[in-house]
Tab-separated table of C-alpha atoms and ligand atoms in Angstrom:
chain	number	residue	atom	x	y	z
A	1	UNK	CA	-2.258	-7.605	-18.623
A	2	UNK	CA	-1.431	-10.762	-18.966
A	3	UNK	CA	-3.495	-13.903	-21.004
A	4	UNK	CA	-6.296	-14.909	-19.076
A	5	UNK	CA	-7.985	-11.182	-18.146
A	6	UNK	CA	-9.943	-11.099	-21.623
A	7	UNK	CA	-11.331	-14.924	-20.812
A	8	UNK	CA	-12.700	-13.924	-17.575
A	9	UNK	CA	-14.208	-10.938	-18.982
A	10	UNK	CA	-16.081	-12.785	-21.692
A	11	UNK	CA	-17.100	-15.140	-18.784
A	12	UNK	CA	-18.376	-12.086	-16.931
A	13	UNK	CA	-20.316	-10.951	-20.167
A	14	UNK	CA	-21.588	-14.596	-21.039
A	15	UNK	CA	-23.266	-14.416	-17.497
A	16	UNK	CA	-24.494	-10.966	-18.139
A	17	UNK	CA	-23.549	-9.847	-14.881
A	18	UNK	CA	-22.280	-6.403	-15.556
A	19	UNK	CA	-22.563	-5.194	-12.541
A	20	UNK	CA	-21.249	-4.672	-9.041
A	21	UNK	CA	-22.331	-8.139	-7.887
A	22	UNK	CA	-22.070	-11.513	-9.557
A	23	UNK	CA	-19.688	-14.765	-9.808
A	24	UNK	CA	-16.523	-13.398	-10.725
A	25	UNK	CA	-16.093	-11.229	-7.751
A	26	UNK	CA	-17.051	-14.292	-5.461
A	27	UNK	CA	-14.083	-16.329	-7.393
A	28	UNK	CA	-12.122	-13.285	-7.302
A	29	UNK	CA	-12.380	-13.040	-3.502
A	30	UNK	CA	-11.930	-16.659	-2.587
A	31	UNK	CA	-8.937	-16.694	-4.943
A	32	UNK	CA	-7.550	-13.844	-3.583
A	33	UNK	CA	-8.010	-14.994	0.178
A	34	UNK	CA	-6.333	-18.370	-0.755
A	35	UNK	CA	-3.090	-16.293	-2.346
A	36	UNK	CA	-2.632	-14.121	0.505
A	37	UNK	CA	-3.499	-16.890	2.997
A	38	UNK	CA	-6.532	-15.228	4.758
A	39	UNK	CA	-9.845	-16.597	5.718
A	40	UNK	CA	-11.857	-14.111	3.650
A	41	UNK	CA	-11.710	-11.478	1.329
A	42	UNK	CA	-14.168	-8.643	0.002
A	43	UNK	CA	-13.579	-6.947	-3.114
A	44	UNK	CA	-14.239	-2.810	-3.175
A	45	UNK	CA	-14.288	-0.183	-5.503
A	46	UNK	CA	-10.604	1.230	-3.831
A	47	UNK	CA	-8.022	0.554	-1.445
A	48	UNK	CA	-9.331	3.888	0.046
A	49	UNK	CA	-12.682	2.758	0.256
A	50	UNK	CA	-11.568	-0.644	1.971
A	51	UNK	CA	-9.790	1.727	4.871
A	52	UNK	CA	-12.631	3.700	5.182
A	53	UNK	CA	-15.007	0.660	6.045
A	54	UNK	CA	-12.028	-0.766	7.985
A	55	UNK	CA	-12.051	2.490	9.968
A	56	UNK	CA	-15.802	2.402	10.682
A	57	UNK	CA	-15.763	-0.785	12.036
A	58	UNK	CA	-12.783	-0.400	14.260
A	59	UNK	CA	-15.361	2.566	15.813
A	60	UNK	CA	-13.158	5.826	14.734
A	61	UNK	CA	-15.757	9.053	14.906
A	62	UNK	CA	-15.316	12.580	15.619
A	63	UNK	CA	-12.555	13.635	17.413
A	64	UNK	CA	-11.078	9.833	17.825
A	65	UNK	CA	-7.329	9.363	17.278
A	66	UNK	CA	-5.671	7.370	14.676
A	67	UNK	CA	-2.179	6.677	14.623
A	68	UNK	CA	-0.403	6.089	11.100
A	69	UNK	CA	2.711	5.752	9.579
A	70	UNK	CA	3.806	9.347	8.096
A	71	UNK	CA	5.641	7.869	5.360
A	72	UNK	CA	3.229	6.956	3.108
A	73	UNK	CA	0.568	7.803	0.202
A	74	UNK	CA	-2.313	9.990	1.084
A	75	UNK	CA	-5.070	7.046	0.452
A	76	UNK	CA	-3.718	5.883	3.863
A	77	UNK	CA	-4.675	8.810	5.472
A	78	UNK	CA	-7.698	10.531	3.830
A	79	UNK	CA	-10.287	8.211	5.164
A	80	UNK	CA	-9.398	8.925	8.823
A	81	UNK	CA	-10.506	12.503	7.955
A	82	UNK	CA	-13.691	11.109	6.417
A	83	UNK	CA	-14.359	9.622	9.722
A	84	UNK	CA	-13.660	12.885	11.738
A	85	UNK	CA	-10.762	11.089	13.003
A	86	UNK	CA	-7.634	13.053	14.358
A	87	UNK	CA	-4.611	11.659	12.982
A	88	UNK	CA	-1.069	10.852	14.525
A	89	UNK	CA	1.495	10.290	12.487
A	90	UNK	CA	4.574	7.973	13.209
A	91	UNK	CA	8.215	8.087	11.846
A	92	UNK	CA	9.822	5.402	9.659
A	93	UNK	CA	12.864	3.646	10.760
A	94	UNK	CA	15.970	3.290	8.271
A	95	UNK	CA	15.952	-0.356	8.383
A	96	UNK	CA	12.524	-0.745	6.240
A	97	UNK	CA	11.483	2.587	5.825
A	98	UNK	CA	8.342	1.974	7.355
A	99	UNK	CA	6.693	2.458	10.883
A	100	UNK	CA	9.446	2.533	13.737
A	101	UNK	CA	8.413	-0.240	15.750
A	102	UNK	CA	9.926	1.251	19.140
A	103	UNK	CA	8.242	4.910	18.178
A	104	UNK	CA	4.842	2.971	17.824
A	105	UNK	CA	5.207	1.011	21.449
A	106	UNK	CA	6.141	4.287	23.348
A	107	UNK	CA	3.717	6.121	21.791
A	108	UNK	CA	1.175	3.662	22.415
A	109	UNK	CA	2.329	3.554	26.346
A	110	UNK	CA	2.027	7.189	26.803
A	111	UNK	CA	-1.108	7.253	25.509
A	112	UNK	CA	-2.464	4.741	27.679
A	113	UNK	CA	-0.795	6.218	30.556
A	114	UNK	CA	-3.201	9.430	29.483
A	115	UNK	CA	-5.977	7.271	28.959
A	116	UNK	CA	-6.401	8.899	25.226
A	117	UNK	CA	-5.701	5.431	23.212
A	118	UNK	CA	-6.189	5.656	19.455
A	119	UNK	CA	-9.084	3.570	17.991
A	120	UNK	CA	-6.670	2.329	15.725
A	121	UNK	CA	-3.368	1.749	14.122
A	122	UNK	CA	-2.927	2.050	10.589
A	123	UNK	CA	0.576	-0.017	9.332
A	124	UNK	CA	1.625	0.845	6.174
A	125	UNK	CA	3.969	-1.571	3.793
A	126	UNK	CA	5.441	0.671	1.569
A	127	UNK	CA	6.996	0.375	-1.764
A	128	UNK	CA	6.334	-3.770	-1.902
A	129	UNK	CA	7.994	-3.977	1.606
A	130	UNK	CA	6.773	-5.149	4.868
A	131	UNK	CA	7.156	-3.012	8.027
A	132	UNK	CA	8.317	-4.973	11.448
A	133	UNK	CA	4.821	-6.428	11.931
A	134	UNK	CA	5.596	-8.342	14.924
A	135	UNK	CA	6.403	-5.730	18.005
A	136	UNK	CA	3.681	-3.405	16.493
A	137	UNK	CA	0.847	-6.577	16.459
A	138	UNK	CA	1.928	-7.251	20.255
A	139	UNK	CA	1.676	-3.600	21.581
A	140	UNK	CA	-1.923	-3.437	19.572
A	141	UNK	CA	-3.005	-6.615	21.163
A	142	UNK	CA	-1.709	-5.375	24.576
A	143	UNK	CA	-3.773	-2.259	24.520
A	144	UNK	CA	-6.545	-3.626	22.793
A	145	UNK	CA	-5.782	-1.231	19.480
A	146	UNK	CA	-7.101	-1.932	16.314
A	147	UNK	CA	-4.568	-2.627	13.682
A	148	UNK	CA	-5.253	-2.465	10.052
A	149	UNK	CA	-2.510	-3.246	7.562
A	150	UNK	CA	-2.247	-1.044	4.406
A	151	UNK	CA	-0.979	-3.895	2.220
A	152	UNK	CA	-1.758	-1.605	-0.920
A	153	UNK	CA	1.825	-1.794	-2.364
A	154	UNK	CA	2.640	-5.017	-0.701
A	155	UNK	CA	0.905	-7.501	-2.824
A	156	UNK	CA	3.087	-10.725	-3.148
A	157	UNK	CA	5.392	-9.660	-0.613
A	158	UNK	CA	5.912	-11.900	2.457
A	159	UNK	CA	6.743	-10.906	6.362
A	160	UNK	CA	8.399	-14.278	8.062
A	161	UNK	CA	7.347	-16.251	5.500
A	162	UNK	CA	3.343	-15.018	5.504
A	163	UNK	CA	1.408	-12.149	3.434
A	164	UNK	CA	1.396	-8.627	5.030
A	165	UNK	CA	-2.184	-7.807	5.338
A	166	UNK	CA	-2.863	-11.114	7.241
A	167	UNK	CA	-1.714	-10.360	10.537
A	168	UNK	CA	-4.005	-7.704	12.022
A	169	UNK	CA	-7.431	-7.964	12.467
A	170	UNK	CA	-7.818	-6.917	9.093
A	171	UNK	CA	-5.805	-5.449	5.910
A	172	UNK	CA	-6.442	-4.143	2.414
A	173	UNK	CA	-4.615	-4.270	-0.880
A	174	UNK	CA	-5.100	-2.015	-3.890
A	175	UNK	CA	-5.809	-2.656	-7.612
A	176	UNK	CA	-5.061	0.939	-8.884
A	177	UNK	CA	-3.685	0.872	-12.301
A	178	UNK	CA	-0.087	1.615	-10.956
A	179	UNK	CA	-0.075	-1.055	-8.180
A	180	UNK	CA	1.710	-4.421	-8.993
A	181	UNK	CA	-1.576	-5.945	-10.253
A	182	UNK	CA	-4.701	-3.865	-11.090
A	183	UNK	CA	-8.369	-4.207	-12.083
A	184	UNK	CA	-7.940	-0.306	-13.361
A	185	UNK	CA	-9.075	0.206	-10.050
A	186	UNK	CA	-10.511	-1.700	-7.190
A	187	UNK	CA	-9.412	-2.756	-3.596
A	188	UNK	CA	-9.628	-6.170	-1.431
A	189	UNK	CA	-10.606	-6.203	2.104
A	190	UNK	CA	-9.111	-9.338	3.914
A	191	UNK	CA	-9.444	-10.735	7.469
A	192	UNK	CA	-10.164	-13.812	9.541
A	193	UNK	CA	-12.910	-12.600	11.482
A	194	UNK	CA	-16.205	-13.314	10.067
A	195	UNK	CA	-18.647	-10.937	11.665
A	196	UNK	CA	-15.955	-8.038	10.646
A	197	UNK	CA	-16.591	-9.231	6.682
A	198	UNK	CA	-20.164	-9.462	7.025
A	199	UNK	CA	-20.154	-5.808	8.428
A	200	UNK	CA	-18.057	-4.495	5.693
A	201	UNK	CA	-19.582	-6.121	2.887
A	202	UNK	CA	-23.191	-4.657	4.171
A	203	UNK	CA	-21.818	-1.481	4.271
A	204	UNK	CA	-20.317	-1.588	1.624
A	205	UNK	CA	-23.420	-2.183	-0.628
A	206	UNK	CA	-25.599	0.459	0.703
A	207	UNK	CA	-26.441	-1.256	3.963
A	208	UNK	CA	-29.526	-2.977	2.497
A	209	UNK	CA	-31.495	-4.619	5.276
A	210	UNK	CA	-32.398	-8.406	5.046
A	211	UNK	CA	-36.129	-7.666	3.789
A	212	UNK	CA	-37.992	-8.138	0.443
A	213	UNK	CA	-38.020	-4.178	0.046
A	214	UNK	CA	-35.680	-1.637	0.108
A	215	UNK	CA	-35.071	-0.946	3.746
A	216	UNK	CA	-32.199	0.840	5.479
A	217	UNK	CA	-31.233	1.015	9.059
A	218	UNK	CA	-27.681	1.841	8.920
A	219	UNK	CA	-25.741	4.245	6.333
A	220	UNK	CA	-24.069	2.533	3.898
A	221	UNK	CA	-21.803	3.252	0.688
A	222	UNK	CA	-21.565	2.170	-3.032
A	223	UNK	CA	-18.378	0.713	-2.646
A	224	UNK	CA	-18.346	-2.977	-3.810
A	225	UNK	CA	-16.292	-3.982	-7.197
A	226	UNK	CA	-17.601	-4.295	-10.800
A	227	UNK	CA	-18.053	-7.907	-11.759
A	228	UNK	CA	-16.317	-7.134	-14.792
A	229	UNK	CA	-13.314	-5.795	-12.846
A	230	UNK	CA	-13.371	-8.743	-10.652
A	231	UNK	CA	-12.806	-10.608	-14.015
A	232	UNK	CA	-9.702	-8.979	-14.680
A	233	UNK	CA	-8.453	-9.111	-11.459
A	234	UNK	CA	-8.773	-12.968	-11.383
A	235	UNK	CA	-6.343	-12.782	-14.682
A	236	UNK	CA	-4.309	-10.435	-12.900
A	237	UNK	CA	-3.689	-13.082	-9.544
A	238	UNK	CA	-2.335	-15.282	-12.182
A	239	UNK	CA	0.795	-13.218	-13.361
A	240	UNK	CA	1.556	-12.052	-9.790
A	241	UNK	CA	4.287	-14.568	-8.719
A	242	UNK	CA	5.878	-13.348	-12.434
A	243	UNK	CA	5.359	-9.781	-11.761
A	244	UNK	CA	7.208	-10.296	-8.006
A	245	UNK	CA	9.880	-11.723	-9.695
A	246	UNK	CA	10.582	-9.422	-12.586
A	247	UNK	CA	10.242	-6.653	-10.238
A	248	UNK	CA	12.997	-7.974	-8.252
A	249	UNK	CA	14.947	-8.498	-11.409
A	250	UNK	CA	14.697	-4.923	-11.861
A	251	UNK	CA	16.165	-4.172	-8.321
A	252	UNK	CA	18.983	-6.341	-8.950
A	253	UNK	CA	19.853	-4.771	-11.935
A	254	UNK	CA	19.830	-1.338	-10.833
A	255	UNK	CA	21.662	-2.335	-7.794
A	256	UNK	CA	24.487	-3.930	-9.409
A	257	UNK	CA	24.900	-1.117	-11.626
A	258	UNK	CA	24.560	1.733	-9.254
A	259	UNK	CA	25.132	0.649	-5.482
A	260	UNK	CA	28.917	1.565	-5.994
A	261	UNK	CA	28.409	5.388	-6.868
A	262	UNK	CA	29.133	7.158	-3.855
A	263	UNK	CA	26.001	8.569	-1.798
A	264	UNK	CA	23.802	6.151	-3.165
A	265	UNK	CA	21.686	3.852	-0.800
A	266	UNK	CA	19.140	1.357	-1.804
A	267	UNK	CA	16.053	0.817	0.348
A	268	UNK	CA	17.335	-2.216	2.319
A	269	UNK	CA	15.649	-5.345	2.828
A	270	UNK	CA	15.318	-6.682	6.501
A	271	UNK	CA	15.529	-9.924	7.311
A	272	UNK	CA	12.374	-10.760	8.407
A	273	UNK	CA	10.986	-9.583	4.394
A	274	UNK	CA	10.987	-10.619	1.145
A	275	UNK	CA	10.126	-7.642	-0.699
A	276	UNK	CA	8.692	-7.425	-4.212
A	277	UNK	CA	10.809	-4.389	-5.096
A	278	UNK	CA	7.251	-3.120	-6.498
A	279	UNK	CA	9.390	0.143	-7.296
A	280	UNK	CA	13.329	0.287	-6.713
A	281	UNK	CA	13.849	3.127	-4.237
A	282	UNK	CA	17.047	5.064	-3.202
A	283	UNK	CA	18.475	7.670	-1.770
A	284	UNK	CA	21.148	10.384	-2.906
A	285	UNK	CA	22.977	11.572	0.023
A	286	UNK	CA	24.065	15.313	-1.590
A	287	UNK	CA	26.985	15.958	0.543
A	288	UNK	CA	28.654	11.947	-0.352
A	289	UNK	CA	27.464	12.102	-3.621
A	290	UNK	CA	27.857	15.537	-4.453
A	291	UNK	CA	24.654	15.833	-6.487
A	292	UNK	CA	21.543	16.212	-4.935
A	293	UNK	CA	17.825	14.573	-5.338
A	294	UNK	CA	16.447	17.177	-7.729
A	295	UNK	CA	19.591	17.192	-10.067
A	296	UNK	CA	19.104	13.500	-11.044
A	297	UNK	CA	15.342	13.731	-11.245
A	298	UNK	CA	15.687	17.008	-13.458
A	299	UNK	CA	18.415	15.200	-15.444
A	300	UNK	CA	16.245	11.631	-15.963
A	301	UNK	CA	13.322	14.315	-16.958
A	302	UNK	CA	15.669	15.939	-19.474
A	303	UNK	CA	16.081	12.726	-20.952
A	304	UNK	CA	12.382	11.709	-21.232
A	305	UNK	CA	12.823	9.312	-18.084
A	306	UNK	CA	9.947	9.359	-15.739
A	307	UNK	CA	11.334	9.133	-11.913
A	308	UNK	CA	9.499	10.570	-8.943
A	309	UNK	CA	10.580	11.733	-5.677
A	310	UNK	CA	9.716	9.526	-2.943
A	311	UNK	CA	6.348	9.825	-1.085
A	312	UNK	CA	6.213	13.038	0.836
A	313	UNK	CA	5.514	12.381	4.141
A	314	UNK	CA	2.074	12.863	5.904
A	315	UNK	CA	2.724	14.994	8.396
A	316	UNK	CA	4.680	17.616	5.743
A	317	UNK	CA	1.215	17.646	3.776
A	318	UNK	CA	-0.532	21.248	3.755
A	319	UNK	CA	-3.522	19.096	4.564
A	320	UNK	CA	-2.262	17.900	7.740
A	321	UNK	CA	-0.425	20.708	8.554
A	322	UNK	CA	-2.153	21.110	12.354
A	323	UNK	CA	-1.244	17.676	12.902
A	324	UNK	CA	2.456	18.274	11.830
A	325	UNK	CA	5.437	18.324	14.272
A	326	UNK	CA	8.961	16.699	12.778
A	327	UNK	CA	9.556	12.950	11.883
A	328	UNK	CA	13.078	13.161	10.865
A	329	UNK	CA	13.773	10.039	9.516
A	330	UNK	CA	10.532	10.324	6.933
A	331	UNK	CA	11.547	13.861	6.146
A	332	UNK	CA	15.250	12.586	5.303
A	333	UNK	CA	13.798	9.493	3.247
A	334	UNK	CA	11.676	12.268	1.490
A	335	UNK	CA	14.413	14.665	0.911
A	336	UNK	CA	16.971	12.466	-0.918
A	337	UNK	CA	14.429	9.691	-2.300
A	338	UNK	CA	13.831	8.637	-5.798
A	339	UNK	CA	11.663	6.250	-7.134
A	340	UNK	CA	13.156	4.867	-10.510
A	341	UNK	CA	11.534	3.393	-13.463
A	342	UNK	CA	10.140	-0.087	-12.783
A	343	UNK	CA	7.716	-1.245	-14.752
A	344	UNK	CA	8.002	-5.127	-15.430
A	345	UNK	CA	7.700	-4.746	-19.384
A	346	UNK	CA	11.311	-2.646	-19.187
A	347	UNK	CA	14.244	-4.674	-20.743
A	348	UNK	CA	17.646	-4.570	-20.265
A	349	UNK	CA	18.324	-1.439	-22.669
A	350	UNK	CA	15.499	0.384	-20.796
A	351	UNK	CA	17.714	0.028	-17.880
A	352	UNK	CA	20.960	0.721	-19.094
A	353	UNK	CA	19.423	3.864	-20.509
A	354	UNK	CA	18.425	4.808	-17.090
A	355	UNK	CA	21.610	3.956	-15.153
A	356	UNK	CA	23.674	5.944	-18.010
A	357	UNK	CA	22.120	9.242	-17.213
A	358	UNK	CA	22.349	8.668	-13.737
A	359	UNK	CA	26.301	8.153	-13.985
A	360	UNK	CA	26.408	11.371	-15.921
A	361	UNK	CA	25.281	13.178	-12.803
A	362	UNK	CA	28.394	11.608	-11.124
A	363	UNK	CA	30.213	12.972	-13.958
A	364	UNK	CA	31.110	9.271	-14.897
B	401	PLP	C1	-2.895	3.081	-3.698
B	401	PLP	C2	-2.431	2.929	-2.199
B	401	PLP	C3	-3.821	3.335	-1.449
B	401	PLP	C4	-4.977	3.784	-1.999
B	401	PLP	O1	-5.764	2.613	-2.379
B	401	PLP	P1	-6.559	2.867	-3.856
B	401	PLP	O2	-6.895	1.977	-4.461
B	401	PLP	O3	-5.847	4.037	-5.085
B	401	PLP	O4	-7.399	3.769	-3.628
B	401	PLP	C5	-3.667	3.621	0.289
B	401	PLP	N1	-2.435	3.161	0.876
B	401	PLP	C6	-0.953	3.057	-0.471
B	401	PLP	C7	-0.016	2.828	0.256
B	401	PLP	C8	-1.468	2.915	-1.575
B	401	PLP	O5	0.053	3.061	-2.243
């Protein structure tokens, strides 16, 4: 936490709005929209809830197709199932680790020819790095397909100078405990479309009709963010740029020390992207390195250092077995990928300790 969060929480307590409604929520939404450069924002209980609302808005219903990046966290894909949709998982490219625009374009063209276009495309911006949005947006516009950006991991990043999440018809962010800023749990929908924003806000608050009594014509959800958590979010927004800077510095330290080891490749940063380096990620090529990913992870574990494999792609998940097949790039990024400790409270000594253990795996 930064310095301002408790002040805003005190404001929330003083106003006595300890509820999923109140002035902190409105202020957080407005400040957030300004931060990312969107017209409107709606604060919700999680990023997953945000995506669920957006898929419903996109009209995804039973049996409808939804295209989604395969290399991601399950929160990007579960809401497809909530709506009874059928995911088609798109592979990554090596230049961004995110959705390969060429594959998306050809998949959309193929499905258009067969008159079975998806209702939506979920484009994920992974590990703080934007995907190559432009060609994907052009293809979605061409076919009239709803583009939803999953920017849960990419708050603070830039694609050609603008925040990811603001290119599609709507985007969303997450404030789960592991994200670059957090409210313990929470999410935010952003869009320039006022009709969309009003509708998702309506559904998120139990779809209460405009009446003096409780009347409901549509099914709703209890998906709004608490006023107390929005107070935390306002404080966190004020440390976002410091966090991005610190995350990038951590990446730089690792890069300086590790990039010369044979077989190590860091997640690249393409020309269109300014990544936050939310997590410092790299791959270990077992042939060039003479050591594999799991050996490195185990050695770190033995030294009480927590590191993780990169996300296991969705098409490889038992949950999505029947939507499977092969996605070779994502499979390779998973088989060889490591997320290094990247917390913004890490100091020089901490980084040195991680580096030393990794060196030992290369026998140096
Ligand atoms: C965290 C995350 C989500 C889900 O957000 P929650 O707030 O945890 O529900 C969705 N997509 C990605 C890529 C994420 O990292």
